Coordinates of C-alpha atoms in Angstrom, one line a residue:
Chain A
D1 CA 54.8 99.6 110.9
A2 CA 51.7 99.8 108.7
K3 CA 51.4 102.3 105.9
T4 CA 49.0 105.3 105.9
T5 CA 47.6 107.4 103.0
Q6 CA 46.8 111.1 103.3
P7 CA 45.9 113.8 100.8
N8 CA 48.9 115.9 99.8
S9 CA 47.2 119.2 100.6
M10 CA 44.0 120.7 101.9
E11 CA 42.6 124.3 102.3
S12 CA 40.4 125.7 105.0
N13 CA 39.0 129.1 105.9
E14 CA 39.9 130.6 109.2
E15 CA 37.5 129.8 112.1
E16 CA 35.9 126.9 110.2
P17 CA 36.2 123.3 111.1
V18 CA 38.8 121.2 109.3
H19 CA 38.6 117.4 108.7
L20 CA 41.9 115.8 107.8
P21 CA 41.5 112.2 106.6
C22 CA 43.9 109.2 106.9
N23 CA 43.5 105.8 105.4
H24 CA 45.2 102.8 107.0
S25 CA 43.6 99.7 105.6
T26 CA 46.4 97.4 106.8
I27 CA 46.2 98.5 110.4
S28 CA 46.8 95.7 112.9
G29 CA 44.8 95.2 116.1
T30 CA 47.7 96.6 118.3
D31 CA 48.5 99.7 116.2
Y32 CA 47.7 103.0 117.8
I33 CA 46.9 106.0 115.5
H34 CA 49.0 109.0 116.1
W35 CA 48.9 112.5 114.7
Y36 CA 51.8 115.0 114.7
R37 CA 52.0 118.3 113.0
Q38 CA 54.9 120.4 111.8
L39 CA 54.6 124.2 111.7
P40 CA 56.8 126.0 109.2
S41 CA 60.5 125.9 110.1
Q42 CA 59.9 123.9 113.3
G43 CA 60.2 120.3 114.5
P44 CA 57.1 118.2 114.6
E45 CA 54.8 118.3 117.7
Y46 CA 52.4 115.7 119.0
V47 CA 48.7 116.4 118.4
I48 CA 46.7 113.4 119.5
H49 CA 46.5 109.6 119.5
G50 CA 43.9 106.8 119.8
L51 CA 43.3 103.1 119.5
T52 CA 39.6 102.4 118.9
S53 CA 37.4 105.1 120.5
N54 CA 37.2 108.7 119.5
V55 CA 39.5 111.0 121.4
N56 CA 39.4 114.7 122.3
N57 CA 42.1 117.0 123.7
R58 CA 42.7 120.7 123.8
M59 CA 44.2 120.8 120.3
A60 CA 41.9 118.5 118.3
S61 CA 39.6 115.5 118.1
L62 CA 40.3 112.1 116.5
A63 CA 37.5 110.2 115.0
I64 CA 38.3 106.5 114.3
A65 CA 36.1 104.4 111.9
E66 CA 34.5 101.4 113.4
D67 CA 36.7 99.0 111.3
R68 CA 39.8 101.2 112.1
K69 CA 40.8 101.3 108.5
S70 CA 40.5 105.1 108.5
S71 CA 40.6 108.0 110.9
T72 CA 40.0 111.8 110.8
L73 CA 41.7 114.5 112.6
I74 CA 39.3 117.3 113.4
L75 CA 40.3 120.9 114.1
H76 CA 37.2 122.5 115.4
R77 CA 38.0 126.1 114.5
A78 CA 41.0 126.6 112.3
T79 CA 43.3 129.5 113.0
L80 CA 46.1 130.8 110.9
R81 CA 48.5 129.2 113.4
D82 CA 47.1 125.8 112.4
A83 CA 48.7 126.0 108.9
A84 CA 51.2 123.1 109.0
V85 CA 51.9 119.7 107.7
Y86 CA 49.9 117.0 109.5
Y87 CA 51.2 113.5 109.8
C88 CA 49.2 110.4 110.5
I89 CA 51.4 107.6 111.9
L90 CA 50.7 104.1 113.1
R91 CA 52.6 102.7 116.1
D92 CA 52.5 99.2 117.6
Y93 CA 53.0 99.6 121.3
L94 CA 52.6 96.0 122.2
G95 CA 55.2 94.6 119.8
S96 CA 58.4 93.1 121.2
S97 CA 60.4 95.7 119.2
N98 CA 58.7 98.7 120.8
T99 CA 61.4 101.3 120.4
G100 CA 59.3 104.4 120.2
K101 CA 60.5 105.3 116.7
L102 CA 58.1 107.0 114.3
I103 CA 57.8 106.3 110.6
F104 CA 56.7 109.5 108.8
G105 CA 54.9 109.7 105.5
Q106 CA 54.6 112.9 103.5
G107 CA 51.6 114.2 105.4
T108 CA 48.9 116.7 104.5
T109 CA 49.8 120.3 104.0
L110 CA 47.0 122.4 105.5
Q111 CA 46.6 126.0 104.3
V112 CA 44.3 128.3 106.3
K113 CA 42.9 131.3 104.5
P114 CA 41.9 134.4 106.4
Chain Z
N1 CA 62.7 123.4 131.2
A2 CA 64.2 123.7 127.7
G3 CA 63.0 120.4 126.3
V4 CA 65.1 119.2 123.4
T5 CA 68.0 121.5 122.4
Q6 CA 70.2 121.2 119.3
T7 CA 73.4 122.9 118.3
P8 CA 74.3 124.3 115.9
K9 CA 71.2 125.8 114.3
F10 CA 72.9 126.3 110.9
Q11 CA 76.0 124.8 109.3
V12 CA 77.7 124.9 106.0
L13 CA 80.3 122.2 105.2
K14 CA 82.5 121.5 102.2
T15 CA 82.4 118.0 100.8
G16 CA 84.7 115.7 102.8
Q17 CA 84.6 117.7 106.0
S18 CA 83.4 116.2 109.3
M19 CA 81.2 117.6 112.0
T20 CA 79.1 116.6 115.0
L21 CA 75.6 117.6 115.7
Q22 CA 74.7 117.9 119.4
C23 CA 71.4 117.1 121.0
A24 CA 70.4 117.3 124.7
Q25 CA 67.1 116.8 126.6
D26 CA 66.2 117.7 130.1
M27 CA 63.1 115.6 130.5
N28 CA 64.9 112.5 131.8
H29 CA 63.7 110.4 128.8
N30 CA 65.3 107.1 128.1
S31 CA 65.0 107.1 124.3
M32 CA 66.5 109.5 121.8
Y33 CA 66.3 109.7 118.0
W34 CA 67.9 111.4 115.0
Y35 CA 65.8 112.2 111.9
R36 CA 66.6 114.0 108.7
Q37 CA 64.1 115.8 106.5
D38 CA 64.8 116.6 102.9
P39 CA 62.8 119.4 101.1
G40 CA 59.1 118.5 100.7
M41 CA 59.5 115.1 102.4
G42 CA 58.6 113.6 105.7
L43 CA 61.2 112.8 108.4
R44 CA 63.3 109.7 108.1
L45 CA 64.9 108.0 111.0
I46 CA 68.8 107.8 110.9
Y47 CA 69.6 106.3 114.3
Y48 CA 68.0 105.9 117.6
S49 CA 69.0 105.0 121.2
A50 CA 66.2 103.1 123.1
S51 CA 68.1 103.5 126.3
E52 CA 71.4 104.8 127.6
G53 CA 74.2 102.6 126.4
T54 CA 72.4 101.3 123.3
T55 CA 72.1 102.6 119.7
D56 CA 70.5 101.1 116.6
K57 CA 70.2 101.9 112.9
G58 CA 67.1 103.4 111.5
E59 CA 66.0 103.8 107.9
V60 CA 68.9 105.8 106.5
P61 CA 72.1 105.2 108.7
N62 CA 74.7 105.2 105.9
G63 CA 77.3 108.0 106.3
Y64 CA 76.5 108.7 110.0
N65 CA 77.6 107.6 113.4
V66 CA 76.0 108.3 116.8
S67 CA 77.1 108.4 120.4
R68 CA 74.8 108.2 123.4
L69 CA 77.1 110.2 125.7
N70 CA 74.8 109.9 128.8
K71 CA 71.1 109.9 129.4
R72 CA 70.8 113.5 128.4
E73 CA 72.9 113.7 125.3
F74 CA 72.9 112.0 121.9
S75 CA 75.2 113.2 119.2
L76 CA 75.3 112.6 115.4
R77 CA 78.5 112.6 113.5
L78 CA 79.2 113.0 109.8
E79 CA 82.7 111.7 109.2
S80 CA 83.0 112.8 105.5
A81 CA 80.1 115.0 104.5
A82 CA 78.5 114.6 101.0
P83 CA 76.1 116.9 99.2
S84 CA 73.4 114.2 99.6
Q85 CA 73.5 114.9 103.3
T86 CA 72.2 118.4 102.8
S87 CA 69.1 118.3 105.0
V88 CA 67.4 119.5 108.1
Y89 CA 68.3 117.3 111.1
F90 CA 65.9 116.8 114.0
C91 CA 66.7 115.2 117.3
A92 CA 63.8 113.9 119.5
S93 CA 63.3 112.1 122.8
S94 CA 60.6 110.2 124.5
E95 CA 59.9 107.6 127.2
I96 CA 59.0 104.1 126.0
A97 CA 57.5 101.1 127.8
A98 CA 55.9 98.0 126.6
G99 CA 52.2 98.6 126.0
Q100 CA 52.4 102.3 126.8
N101 CA 52.2 105.4 124.6
Y102 CA 54.4 108.4 125.1
E103 CA 54.6 111.4 122.8
Q104 CA 57.9 112.2 121.1
Y105 CA 59.4 115.7 121.7
F106 CA 61.4 117.3 118.9
G107 CA 64.2 119.8 118.9
P108 CA 64.2 122.9 116.6
G109 CA 66.4 121.3 114.0
T110 CA 69.9 121.9 112.5
R111 CA 69.9 123.1 108.9
L112 CA 73.0 121.6 107.2
T113 CA 74.3 122.5 103.7
V114 CA 77.1 120.5 102.1
T115 CA 78.7 122.2 99.1

């Protein structure tokens, strides 16, 4: 699985948008971009994923660069409950060894200030 | 619908003791996974089971064994605990299929301390 690079930490104010960047310059054509987050003292939870086009769901939006070498997770209005570690993960679903396993980096710790 | 459940929630072991961490899922998923998370780090895969009857090593399998008891249950055993195995252990499950994306569901974790 290709490697991703994220900032160690970011801060945001409550009710403001947050843009969490992820670089993945060695991404392959069949790698999907996944985002998970981990709230304090909990297991990770799925946020969103995409391949080439921007994606929206009830939790967040995912903006993918045209060359796919970077992506940005967008939280439209941060709440205190969004304070968590956010992980950007690449997954190749078309490979012959598709086992579903995830390779986590250290992620970005998001602090939300009231 | 409980999702992924893990027992126990907390455990303290002495060096050399053994124990089994239990995991069960009620989502009829084929694949199950065990991860560990050390302080300030991301999760690392210990073992996984892509389907009932199969298990494979992940990134950090040394010192652990697993059993896929049935489709619902996947246990992790520490035969002789060491302080380096002090960590939080997460179990997860998902569906998998070639060319398809499925999210992974995680349990609440087991906090293990080895003294």
